Amino acid sequence: MSLLEAIVLGLVQGLTEFLPISSTAHLRIAPELFGWKDPGAAYSAVIQLGTVAAVLIYFRKDIVALTAAFFRGLARREPFGTLESRLAWFVLVGTLPIGVCGLAFKKLIENEFRSLYVIAGSLIVLALILFVVERAASHKRTLADMTWKDGILIGLFQALALIPGSSRSGTTMTGGLALGLKREDAARYSFLLSIPATTLAGIFELKHLLEATERPSALSLWVGTLVAFGSGMAAIAWLLSYLRSRTMLVFVVYRVALGVLLLVLLQMGKLSPRSGLENIDVQPEPGKQQIEKQVTD
């Protein structure tokens, strides 16, 4: 992987991680359009650590308050006594569904689900769901109004983001809006909820990436991660400001347009749905491996 690829992919990751348009989809599409090899799910997960750092720094005061309240509540035997302590518990509980599903469907997520057909379908379907929710939602509740039910349901929405093209921020914000949260509050909670899941995914995949026989250089990983951090900080600030006075309609239109464009290009043969996916792990049919060996010999 060249430094140019690392910079472009880091920029794509940072700008799209927090917008409800799917960073995974764009990291899969960008190499295809430029004729590069797909960096793979592992590389994508590792440079997500740059966007995790962006969330940690941008929301450092909130995170310190939630962490302190969590342990203070345990010490006082009142774990749910304050808003901050409840939010900390909601984040932990909301992380469980994506963790369980991520481990259960790891092979599909890293391989077959990265088909451009799956991504195009996910972009369009979630856009339509987001449109309906945006129109029907009350947009009145705040984080102070959240309950255990809300935390669990938004966590289940986050698990849908394991399907490339769905968008983790898109699914969690859709869940928040469906439960009546204000747009800015839904986005803020989405960012806080992203910290455990993306951190654990990045660390888990980093181990596998370092053990792989073919992998991007350490320099490419560092460059991609640092660029993702800088662009992620900018994306967070912009989105929170944007949602204070505007709807999610622009993201709905963008997702549908991108999904339809992908389907058209795939049908025209301009894009290959699975090219670059060298990490597909498909077991040969019984006896087929020996036949192929004899042919190649």
PDB file of C-alpha atoms in Angstrom:
ATOM      1  CA  MET A   1       0.000   0.000   0.000  1.00  0.00           C
ATOM      2  CA  SER A   2       1.382   3.391  -1.014  1.00  0.00           C
ATOM      3  CA  LEU A   3       1.309   6.472   1.215  1.00  0.00           C
ATOM      4  CA  LEU A   4      -1.193   8.072  -1.173  1.00  0.00           C
ATOM      5  CA  GLU A   5      -3.559   5.131  -0.635  1.00  0.00           C
ATOM      6  CA  ALA A   6      -3.074   5.360   3.137  1.00  0.00           C
ATOM      7  CA  ILE A   7      -3.850   9.098   3.120  1.00  0.00           C
ATOM      8  CA  VAL A   8      -6.937   8.730   0.930  1.00  0.00           C
ATOM      9  CA  LEU A   9      -8.299   5.784   2.922  1.00  0.00           C
ATOM     10  CA  GLY A  10      -7.597   7.561   6.222  1.00  0.00           C
ATOM     11  CA  LEU A  11      -9.434  10.639   4.965  1.00  0.00           C
ATOM     12  CA  VAL A  12     -12.369   8.526   3.795  1.00  0.00           C
ATOM     13  CA  GLN A  13     -12.496   6.725   7.142  1.00  0.00           C
ATOM     14  CA  GLY A  14     -12.404   9.910   9.202  1.00  0.00           C
ATOM     15  CA  LEU A  15     -14.996  11.818   7.178  1.00  0.00           C
ATOM     16  CA  THR A  16     -17.473   8.944   6.842  1.00  0.00           C
ATOM     17  CA  GLU A  17     -17.186   7.174  10.224  1.00  0.00           C
ATOM     18  CA  PHE A  18     -19.412   9.667  12.020  1.00  0.00           C
ATOM     19  CA  LEU A  19     -21.713  10.624   9.161  1.00  0.00           C
ATOM     20  CA  PRO A  20     -24.612   8.180   8.584  1.00  0.00           C
ATOM     21  CA  ILE A  21     -23.272   7.140   5.173  1.00  0.00           C
ATOM     22  CA  SER A  22     -21.098   4.118   6.121  1.00  0.00           C
ATOM     23  CA  SER A  23     -17.322   4.293   6.389  1.00  0.00           C
ATOM     24  CA  THR A  24     -17.066   0.570   5.579  1.00  0.00           C
ATOM     25  CA  ALA A  25     -18.924   1.105   2.314  1.00  0.00           C
ATOM     26  CA  HIS A  26     -16.678   3.976   1.273  1.00  0.00           C
ATOM     27  CA  LEU A  27     -13.511   2.094   2.261  1.00  0.00           C
ATOM     28  CA  ARG A  28     -14.700  -0.759   0.061  1.00  0.00           C
ATOM     29  CA  ILE A  29     -15.770   1.484  -2.825  1.00  0.00           C
ATOM     30  CA  ALA A  30     -12.782   3.873  -2.944  1.00  0.00           C
ATOM     31  CA  PRO A  31     -10.147   1.220  -3.770  1.00  0.00           C
ATOM     32  CA  GLU A  32     -12.433  -0.235  -6.428  1.00  0.00           C
ATOM     33  CA  LEU A  33     -12.844   3.136  -8.142  1.00  0.00           C
ATOM     34  CA  PHE A  34      -9.109   3.882  -8.046  1.00  0.00           C
ATOM     35  CA  GLY A  35      -8.107   0.385  -9.122  1.00  0.00           C
ATOM     36  CA  TRP A  36      -6.442  -0.424  -5.784  1.00  0.00           C
ATOM     37  CA  LYS A  37      -6.636  -3.670  -3.848  1.00  0.00           C
ATOM     38  CA  ASP A  38      -9.265  -3.787  -1.129  1.00  0.00           C
ATOM     39  CA  PRO A  39      -7.362  -3.118   2.129  1.00  0.00           C
ATOM     40  CA  GLY A  40      -9.593  -5.646   3.883  1.00  0.00           C
ATOM     41  CA  ALA A  41     -11.780  -5.516   6.972  1.00  0.00           C
ATOM     42  CA  ALA A  42      -8.751  -5.779   9.284  1.00  0.00           C
ATOM     43  CA  TYR A  43      -7.056  -2.646   7.930  1.00  0.00           C
ATOM     44  CA  SER A  44     -10.358  -0.777   8.046  1.00  0.00           C
ATOM     45  CA  ALA A  45     -10.872  -1.768  11.684  1.00  0.00           C
ATOM     46  CA  VAL A  46      -7.343  -0.734  12.682  1.00  0.00           C
ATOM     47  CA  ILE A  47      -7.498   2.773  11.214  1.00  0.00           C
ATOM     48  CA  GLN A  48     -10.819   3.146  13.036  1.00  0.00           C
ATOM     49  CA  LEU A  49      -8.642   3.595  16.108  1.00  0.00           C
ATOM     50  CA  GLY A  50      -7.875   7.053  14.708  1.00  0.00           C
ATOM     51  CA  THR A  51     -11.545   7.952  14.793  1.00  0.00           C
ATOM     52  CA  VAL A  52     -11.852   6.391  18.262  1.00  0.00           C
ATOM     53  CA  ALA A  53      -9.104   8.784  19.414  1.00  0.00           C
ATOM     54  CA  ALA A  54     -11.066  11.645  17.847  1.00  0.00           C
ATOM     55  CA  VAL A  55     -14.162  10.743  19.900  1.00  0.00           C
ATOM     56  CA  LEU A  56     -12.105  10.346  23.082  1.00  0.00           C
ATOM     57  CA  ILE A  57     -10.556  13.780  22.720  1.00  0.00           C
ATOM     58  CA  TYR A  58     -13.658  15.610  21.471  1.00  0.00           C
ATOM     59  CA  PHE A  59     -15.867  14.187  24.250  1.00  0.00           C
ATOM     60  CA  ARG A  60     -13.141  13.944  26.906  1.00  0.00           C
ATOM     61  CA  LYS A  61     -15.162  15.906  29.482  1.00  0.00           C
ATOM     62  CA  ASP A  62     -18.237  13.727  28.949  1.00  0.00           C
ATOM     63  CA  ILE A  63     -16.162  10.552  29.129  1.00  0.00           C
ATOM     64  CA  VAL A  64     -14.431  11.597  32.351  1.00  0.00           C
ATOM     65  CA  ALA A  65     -17.793  12.493  33.890  1.00  0.00           C
ATOM     66  CA  LEU A  66     -19.398   9.187  32.841  1.00  0.00           C
ATOM     67  CA  THR A  67     -16.441   7.110  34.038  1.00  0.00           C
ATOM     68  CA  ALA A  68     -16.265   8.902  37.403  1.00  0.00           C
ATOM     69  CA  ALA A  69     -20.023   8.579  37.876  1.00  0.00           C
ATOM     70  CA  PHE A  70     -19.907   4.885  37.021  1.00  0.00           C
ATOM     71  CA  PHE A  71     -17.330   4.024  39.699  1.00  0.00           C
ATOM     72  CA  ARG A  72     -18.790   6.486  42.183  1.00  0.00           C
ATOM     73  CA  GLY A  73     -22.157   4.818  41.791  1.00  0.00           C
ATOM     74  CA  LEU A  74     -20.637   1.384  42.400  1.00  0.00           C
ATOM     75  CA  ALA A  75     -18.800   2.629  45.479  1.00  0.00           C
ATOM     76  CA  ARG A  76     -21.987   4.154  46.913  1.00  0.00           C
ATOM     77  CA  ARG A  77     -24.073   1.133  45.901  1.00  0.00           C
ATOM     78  CA  GLU A  78     -26.226   3.421  43.780  1.00  0.00           C
ATOM     79  CA  PRO A  79     -25.091   2.413  40.267  1.00  0.00           C
ATOM     80  CA  PHE A  80     -27.991   4.172  38.536  1.00  0.00           C
ATOM     81  CA  GLY A  81     -28.320   7.168  40.841  1.00  0.00           C
ATOM     82  CA  THR A  82     -27.268   9.890  38.367  1.00  0.00           C
ATOM     83  CA  LEU A  83     -27.723  10.659  34.689  1.00  0.00           C
ATOM     84  CA  GLU A  84     -24.010  10.149  34.002  1.00  0.00           C
ATOM     85  CA  SER A  85     -23.892   6.771  35.740  1.00  0.00           C
ATOM     86  CA  ARG A  86     -26.996   5.598  33.861  1.00  0.00           C
ATOM     87  CA  LEU A  87     -25.527   6.664  30.513  1.00  0.00           C
ATOM     88  CA  ALA A  88     -22.323   4.773  31.318  1.00  0.00           C
ATOM     89  CA  TRP A  89     -24.364   1.622  31.956  1.00  0.00           C
ATOM     90  CA  PHE A  90     -26.410   2.203  28.788  1.00  0.00           C
ATOM     91  CA  VAL A  91     -23.196   2.387  26.743  1.00  0.00           C
ATOM     92  CA  LEU A  92     -21.944  -0.890  28.248  1.00  0.00           C
ATOM     93  CA  VAL A  93     -25.232  -2.717  27.727  1.00  0.00           C
ATOM     94  CA  GLY A  94     -25.647  -1.242  24.243  1.00  0.00           C
ATOM     95  CA  THR A  95     -22.254  -2.634  23.224  1.00  0.00           C
ATOM     96  CA  LEU A  96     -23.145  -6.259  23.991  1.00  0.00           C
ATOM     97  CA  PRO A  97     -25.295  -6.975  20.869  1.00  0.00           C
ATOM     98  CA  ILE A  98     -22.650  -5.855  18.368  1.00  0.00           C
ATOM     99  CA  GLY A  99     -19.963  -7.745  20.275  1.00  0.00           C
ATOM    100  CA  VAL A 100     -21.898 -11.018  20.282  1.00  0.00           C
ATOM    101  CA  CYS A 101     -23.020 -10.703  16.648  1.00  0.00           C
ATOM    102  CA  GLY A 102     -19.554  -9.609  15.538  1.00  0.00           C
ATOM    103  CA  LEU A 103     -17.974 -12.780  16.909  1.00  0.00           C
ATOM    104  CA  ALA A 104     -20.785 -14.999  15.646  1.00  0.00           C
ATOM    105  CA  PHE A 105     -20.709 -13.705  12.059  1.00  0.00           C
ATOM    106  CA  LYS A 106     -17.038 -12.702  11.784  1.00  0.00           C
ATOM    107  CA  LYS A 107     -16.304 -14.725   8.617  1.00  0.00           C
ATOM    108  CA  LEU A 108     -19.346 -13.416   6.752  1.00  0.00           C
ATOM    109  CA  ILE A 109     -18.646  -9.825   7.793  1.00  0.00           C
ATOM    110  CA  GLU A 110     -15.013  -9.907   6.667  1.00  0.00           C
ATOM    111  CA  ASN A 111     -15.658 -11.741   3.413  1.00  0.00           C
ATOM    112  CA  GLU A 112     -19.016 -12.375   1.706  1.00  0.00           C
ATOM    113  CA  PHE A 113     -20.765  -9.340   3.216  1.00  0.00           C
ATOM    114  CA  ARG A 114     -18.160  -7.039   1.613  1.00  0.00           C
ATOM    115  CA  SER A 115     -19.683  -7.630  -1.817  1.00  0.00           C
ATOM    116  CA  LEU A 116     -20.635  -4.366  -3.496  1.00  0.00           C
ATOM    117  CA  TYR A 117     -24.146  -5.737  -4.047  1.00  0.00           C
ATOM    118  CA  VAL A 118     -24.593  -6.128  -0.289  1.00  0.00           C
ATOM    119  CA  ILE A 119     -23.195  -2.638   0.287  1.00  0.00           C
ATOM    120  CA  ALA A 120     -25.461  -1.054  -2.339  1.00  0.00           C
ATOM    121  CA  GLY A 121     -28.524  -2.762  -0.904  1.00  0.00           C
ATOM    122  CA  SER A 122     -27.639  -1.709   2.646  1.00  0.00           C
ATOM    123  CA  LEU A 123     -27.100   1.900   1.603  1.00  0.00           C
ATOM    124  CA  ILE A 124     -30.547   2.095   0.019  1.00  0.00           C
ATOM    125  CA  VAL A 125     -32.526   0.101   2.595  1.00  0.00           C
ATOM    126  CA  LEU A 126     -31.231   2.007   5.623  1.00  0.00           C
ATOM    127  CA  ALA A 127     -31.743   5.301   3.792  1.00  0.00           C
ATOM    128  CA  LEU A 128     -35.433   4.470   3.346  1.00  0.00           C
ATOM    129  CA  ILE A 129     -35.748   3.440   7.001  1.00  0.00           C
ATOM    130  CA  LEU A 130     -33.983   6.629   8.098  1.00  0.00           C
ATOM    131  CA  PHE A 131     -36.337   8.696   5.929  1.00  0.00           C
ATOM    132  CA  VAL A 132     -39.443   7.139   7.497  1.00  0.00           C
ATOM    133  CA  VAL A 133     -38.053   7.503  11.029  1.00  0.00           C
ATOM    134  CA  GLU A 134     -36.973  11.104  10.436  1.00  0.00           C
ATOM    135  CA  ARG A 135     -40.471  12.032   9.293  1.00  0.00           C
ATOM    136  CA  ALA A 136     -42.309  10.157  12.047  1.00  0.00           C
ATOM    137  CA  ALA A 137     -40.024  10.894  15.037  1.00  0.00           C
ATOM    138  CA  SER A 138     -41.028  13.375  17.730  1.00  0.00           C
ATOM    139  CA  HIS A 139     -37.502  14.842  18.182  1.00  0.00           C
ATOM    140  CA  LYS A 140     -38.385  15.876  21.744  1.00  0.00           C
ATOM    141  CA  ARG A 141     -36.525  13.566  24.140  1.00  0.00           C
ATOM    142  CA  THR A 142     -33.004  14.212  25.458  1.00  0.00           C
ATOM    143  CA  LEU A 143     -30.323  11.941  26.904  1.00  0.00           C
ATOM    144  CA  ALA A 144     -31.770  12.659  30.364  1.00  0.00           C
ATOM    145  CA  ASP A 145     -34.966  10.874  29.281  1.00  0.00           C
ATOM    146  CA  MET A 146     -33.248   7.642  28.204  1.00  0.00           C
ATOM    147  CA  THR A 147     -34.238   4.352  29.869  1.00  0.00           C
ATOM    148  CA  TRP A 148     -32.797   0.834  29.944  1.00  0.00           C
ATOM    149  CA  LYS A 149     -35.134  -0.088  27.114  1.00  0.00           C
ATOM    150  CA  ASP A 150     -33.703   2.740  24.995  1.00  0.00           C
ATOM    151  CA  GLY A 151     -30.120   1.668  25.698  1.00  0.00           C
ATOM    152  CA  ILE A 152     -30.806  -1.942  24.714  1.00  0.00           C
ATOM    153  CA  LEU A 153     -32.793  -1.063  21.584  1.00  0.00           C
ATOM    154  CA  ILE A 154     -30.161   1.375  20.287  1.00  0.00           C
ATOM    155  CA  GLY A 155     -27.557  -1.322  20.972  1.00  0.00           C
ATOM    156  CA  LEU A 156     -29.551  -3.725  18.781  1.00  0.00           C
ATOM    157  CA  PHE A 157     -29.676  -1.077  16.057  1.00  0.00           C
ATOM    158  CA  GLN A 158     -25.889  -0.747  16.315  1.00  0.00           C
ATOM    159  CA  ALA A 159     -25.503  -4.485  15.654  1.00  0.00           C
ATOM    160  CA  LEU A 160     -27.080  -3.950  12.214  1.00  0.00           C
ATOM    161  CA  ALA A 161     -23.981  -1.934  11.299  1.00  0.00           C
ATOM    162  CA  LEU A 162     -22.053  -5.213  10.987  1.00  0.00           C
ATOM    163  CA  ILE A 163     -23.593  -5.406   7.513  1.00  0.00           C
ATOM    164  CA  PRO A 164     -21.303  -3.224   5.352  1.00  0.00           C
ATOM    165  CA  GLY A 165     -23.136  -0.237   3.962  1.00  0.00           C
ATOM    166  CA  SER A 166     -25.488   0.088   6.925  1.00  0.00           C
ATOM    167  CA  SER A 167     -23.310   2.591   8.857  1.00  0.00           C
ATOM    168  CA  ARG A 168     -22.769   2.288  12.616  1.00  0.00           C
ATOM    169  CA  SER A 169     -23.577   5.946  13.195  1.00  0.00           C
ATOM    170  CA  GLY A 170     -26.498   5.660  10.792  1.00  0.00           C
ATOM    171  CA  THR A 171     -28.083   2.685  12.545  1.00  0.00           C
ATOM    172  CA  THR A 172     -27.602   4.071  16.060  1.00  0.00           C
ATOM    173  CA  MET A 173     -28.885   7.529  15.135  1.00  0.00           C
ATOM    174  CA  THR A 174     -31.854   5.932  13.404  1.00  0.00           C
ATOM    175  CA  GLY A 175     -32.540   3.970  16.583  1.00  0.00           C
ATOM    176  CA  GLY A 176     -32.251   7.103  18.697  1.00  0.00           C
ATOM    177  CA  LEU A 177     -34.569   9.077  16.451  1.00  0.00           C
ATOM    178  CA  ALA A 178     -37.084   6.216  16.396  1.00  0.00           C
ATOM    179  CA  LEU A 179     -37.200   6.443  20.193  1.00  0.00           C
ATOM    180  CA  GLY A 180     -37.919  10.168  20.014  1.00  0.00           C
ATOM    181  CA  LEU A 181     -34.477  11.610  20.765  1.00  0.00           C
ATOM    182  CA  LYS A 182     -33.502  15.008  19.387  1.00  0.00           C
ATOM    183  CA  ARG A 183     -31.118  14.768  16.433  1.00  0.00           C
ATOM    184  CA  GLU A 184     -28.138  16.228  18.291  1.00  0.00           C
ATOM    185  CA  ASP A 185     -28.741  13.995  21.328  1.00  0.00           C
ATOM    186  CA  ALA A 186     -29.054  10.917  19.109  1.00  0.00           C
ATOM    187  CA  ALA A 187     -25.756  11.823  17.444  1.00  0.00           C
ATOM    188  CA  ARG A 188     -23.992  12.505  20.750  1.00  0.00           C
ATOM    189  CA  TYR A 189     -25.070   9.167  22.207  1.00  0.00           C
ATOM    190  CA  SER A 190     -24.092   7.446  18.952  1.00  0.00           C
ATOM    191  CA  PHE A 191     -20.561   8.823  19.293  1.00  0.00           C
ATOM    192  CA  LEU A 192     -20.260   7.695  22.931  1.00  0.00           C
ATOM    193  CA  LEU A 193     -21.639   4.255  22.065  1.00  0.00           C
ATOM    194  CA  SER A 194     -19.026   3.891  19.306  1.00  0.00           C
ATOM    195  CA  ILE A 195     -16.064   3.966  21.699  1.00  0.00           C
ATOM    196  CA  PRO A 196     -16.148   0.424  23.169  1.00  0.00           C
ATOM    197  CA  ALA A 197     -17.171  -1.349  19.956  1.00  0.00           C
ATOM    198  CA  THR A 198     -14.703   0.331  17.596  1.00  0.00           C
ATOM    199  CA  THR A 199     -11.850   0.196  20.123  1.00  0.00           C
ATOM    200  CA  LEU A 200     -12.264  -3.534  20.735  1.00  0.00           C
ATOM    201  CA  ALA A 201     -12.686  -4.227  17.004  1.00  0.00           C
ATOM    202  CA  GLY A 202      -9.541  -2.261  16.164  1.00  0.00           C
ATOM    203  CA  ILE A 203      -7.413  -3.990  18.818  1.00  0.00           C
ATOM    204  CA  PHE A 204      -8.769  -7.428  17.874  1.00  0.00           C
ATOM    205  CA  GLU A 205      -8.091  -6.927  14.179  1.00  0.00           C
ATOM    206  CA  LEU A 206      -4.669  -5.349  14.820  1.00  0.00           C
ATOM    207  CA  LYS A 207      -3.515  -8.657  16.296  1.00  0.00           C
ATOM    208  CA  HIS A 208      -4.688 -10.553  13.216  1.00  0.00           C
ATOM    209  CA  LEU A 209      -3.221  -7.966  10.871  1.00  0.00           C
ATOM    210  CA  LEU A 210       0.211  -8.206  12.494  1.00  0.00           C
ATOM    211  CA  GLU A 211       0.111 -11.999  12.234  1.00  0.00           C
ATOM    212  CA  ALA A 212      -0.797 -11.961   8.523  1.00  0.00           C
ATOM    213  CA  THR A 213       1.835 -12.868   5.923  1.00  0.00           C
ATOM    214  CA  GLU A 214       0.809  -9.958   3.675  1.00  0.00           C
ATOM    215  CA  ARG A 215      -0.149  -6.659   5.264  1.00  0.00           C
ATOM    216  CA  PRO A 216       0.290  -2.906   4.805  1.00  0.00           C
ATOM    217  CA  SER A 217       3.483  -1.426   6.199  1.00  0.00           C
ATOM    218  CA  ALA A 218       3.568   0.056   9.689  1.00  0.00           C
ATOM    219  CA  LEU A 219       4.005   3.486   8.080  1.00  0.00           C
ATOM    220  CA  SER A 220       0.813   3.037   6.054  1.00  0.00           C
ATOM    221  CA  LEU A 221      -1.086   2.042   9.188  1.00  0.00           C
ATOM    222  CA  TRP A 222       0.196   5.045  11.130  1.00  0.00           C
ATOM    223  CA  VAL A 223      -0.473   7.499   8.309  1.00  0.00           C
ATOM    224  CA  GLY A 224      -3.977   6.163   7.697  1.00  0.00           C
ATOM    225  CA  THR A 225      -4.789   6.254  11.409  1.00  0.00           C
ATOM    226  CA  LEU A 226      -3.479   9.805  11.930  1.00  0.00           C
ATOM    227  CA  VAL A 227      -5.345  11.145   8.897  1.00  0.00           C
ATOM    228  CA  ALA A 228      -8.508   9.386  10.125  1.00  0.00           C
ATOM    229  CA  PHE A 229      -8.051  11.085  13.504  1.00  0.00           C
ATOM    230  CA  GLY A 230      -7.777  14.606  12.043  1.00  0.00           C
ATOM    231  CA  SER A 231     -10.634  14.253   9.583  1.00  0.00           C
ATOM    232  CA  GLY A 232     -12.742  12.496  12.241  1.00  0.00           C
ATOM    233  CA  MET A 233     -12.423  15.451  14.612  1.00  0.00           C
ATOM    234  CA  ALA A 234     -13.610  17.782  11.859  1.00  0.00           C
ATOM    235  CA  ALA A 235     -16.529  15.474  10.971  1.00  0.00           C
ATOM    236  CA  ILE A 236     -17.774  15.298  14.587  1.00  0.00           C
ATOM    237  CA  ALA A 237     -17.750  19.073  15.018  1.00  0.00           C
ATOM    238  CA  TRP A 238     -19.494  19.635  11.694  1.00  0.00           C
ATOM    239  CA  LEU A 239     -22.212  17.023  12.227  1.00  0.00           C
ATOM    240  CA  LEU A 240     -23.182  18.201  15.709  1.00  0.00           C
ATOM    241  CA  SER A 241     -23.423  21.770  14.443  1.00  0.00           C
ATOM    242  CA  TYR A 242     -25.380  20.684  11.361  1.00  0.00           C
ATOM    243  CA  LEU A 243     -27.969  18.649  13.280  1.00  0.00           C
ATOM    244  CA  ARG A 244     -28.846  21.509  15.616  1.00  0.00           C
ATOM    245  CA  SER A 245     -30.965  23.104  12.907  1.00  0.00           C
ATOM    246  CA  ARG A 246     -31.229  20.651  10.002  1.00  0.00           C
ATOM    247  CA  THR A 247     -32.766  17.254   9.228  1.00  0.00           C
ATOM    248  CA  MET A 248     -31.113  14.020   8.073  1.00  0.00           C
ATOM    249  CA  LEU A 249     -32.624  14.278   4.586  1.00  0.00           C
ATOM    250  CA  VAL A 250     -29.333  15.126   2.863  1.00  0.00           C
ATOM    251  CA  PHE A 251     -27.857  11.825   4.076  1.00  0.00           C
ATOM    252  CA  VAL A 252     -30.916   9.917   2.895  1.00  0.00           C
ATOM    253  CA  VAL A 253     -30.551  11.370  -0.602  1.00  0.00           C
ATOM    254  CA  TYR A 254     -26.796  10.729  -0.669  1.00  0.00           C
ATOM    255  CA  ARG A 255     -27.175   7.095   0.425  1.00  0.00           C
ATOM    256  CA  VAL A 256     -29.859   6.324  -2.150  1.00  0.00           C
ATOM    257  CA  ALA A 257     -27.917   8.060  -4.936  1.00  0.00           C
ATOM    258  CA  LEU A 258     -24.707   6.202  -4.074  1.00  0.00           C
ATOM    259  CA  GLY A 259     -26.494   2.868  -3.770  1.00  0.00           C
ATOM    260  CA  VAL A 260     -28.264   3.268  -7.109  1.00  0.00           C
ATOM    261  CA  LEU A 261     -25.018   4.402  -8.787  1.00  0.00           C
ATOM    262  CA  LEU A 262     -23.251   1.319  -7.484  1.00  0.00           C
ATOM    263  CA  LEU A 263     -25.976  -0.978  -8.814  1.00  0.00           C
ATOM    264  CA  VAL A 264     -25.842   0.690 -12.230  1.00  0.00           C
ATOM    265  CA  LEU A 265     -22.043   0.413 -12.434  1.00  0.00           C
ATOM    266  CA  LEU A 266     -22.194  -3.222 -11.337  1.00  0.00           C
ATOM    267  CA  GLN A 267     -24.807  -4.054 -13.962  1.00  0.00           C
ATOM    268  CA  MET A 268     -22.767  -2.292 -16.640  1.00  0.00           C
ATOM    269  CA  GLY A 269     -19.699  -4.276 -15.654  1.00  0.00           C
ATOM    270  CA  LYS A 270     -17.762  -1.140 -14.686  1.00  0.00           C
ATOM    271  CA  LEU A 271     -17.302  -2.496 -11.174  1.00  0.00           C
ATOM    272  CA  SER A 272     -16.785  -6.048 -10.009  1.00  0.00           C
ATOM    273  CA  PRO A 273     -18.746  -6.951  -6.869  1.00  0.00           C
ATOM    274  CA  ARG A 274     -15.952  -8.986  -5.320  1.00  0.00           C
ATOM    275  CA  SER A 275     -12.702  -7.903  -6.938  1.00  0.00           C
ATOM    276  CA  GLY A 276      -9.890  -7.254  -4.496  1.00  0.00           C
ATOM    277  CA  LEU A 277     -11.331  -9.543  -1.829  1.00  0.00           C
ATOM    278  CA  GLU A 278      -8.264 -11.728  -1.536  1.00  0.00           C
ATOM    279  CA  ASN A 279      -9.119 -12.689   2.000  1.00  0.00           C
ATOM    280  CA  ILE A 280     -12.138 -14.814   1.039  1.00  0.00           C
ATOM    281  CA  ASP A 281     -11.912 -18.102   2.884  1.00  0.00           C
ATOM    282  CA  VAL A 282     -13.752 -20.680   0.798  1.00  0.00           C
ATOM    283  CA  GLN A 283     -13.245 -24.382   1.364  1.00  0.00           C
ATOM    284  CA  PRO A 284     -12.964 -26.448  -1.850  1.00  0.00           C
ATOM    285  CA  GLU A 285     -15.440 -29.219  -2.562  1.00  0.00           C
ATOM    286  CA  PRO A 286     -14.336 -32.729  -1.595  1.00  0.00           C
ATOM    287  CA  GLY A 287     -11.825 -34.035  -4.119  1.00  0.00           C
ATOM    288  CA  LYS A 288     -11.684 -30.711  -5.954  1.00  0.00           C
ATOM    289  CA  GLN A 289      -8.423 -29.622  -4.311  1.00  0.00           C
ATOM    290  CA  GLN A 290      -6.616 -32.776  -5.525  1.00  0.00           C
ATOM    291  CA  ILE A 291      -8.011 -32.392  -9.056  1.00  0.00           C
ATOM    292  CA  GLU A 292      -6.906 -28.746  -9.205  1.00  0.00           C
ATOM    293  CA  LYS A 293      -3.428 -29.745  -8.009  1.00  0.00           C
ATOM    294  CA  GLN A 294      -3.140 -32.356 -10.766  1.00  0.00           C
ATOM    295  CA  VAL A 295      -4.232 -29.843 -13.391  1.00  0.00           C
ATOM    296  CA  THR A 296      -1.753 -27.202 -12.253  1.00  0.00           C
ATOM    297  CA  ASP A 297       1.019 -29.803 -12.038  1.00  0.00           C
TER     298      ASP A 297
END
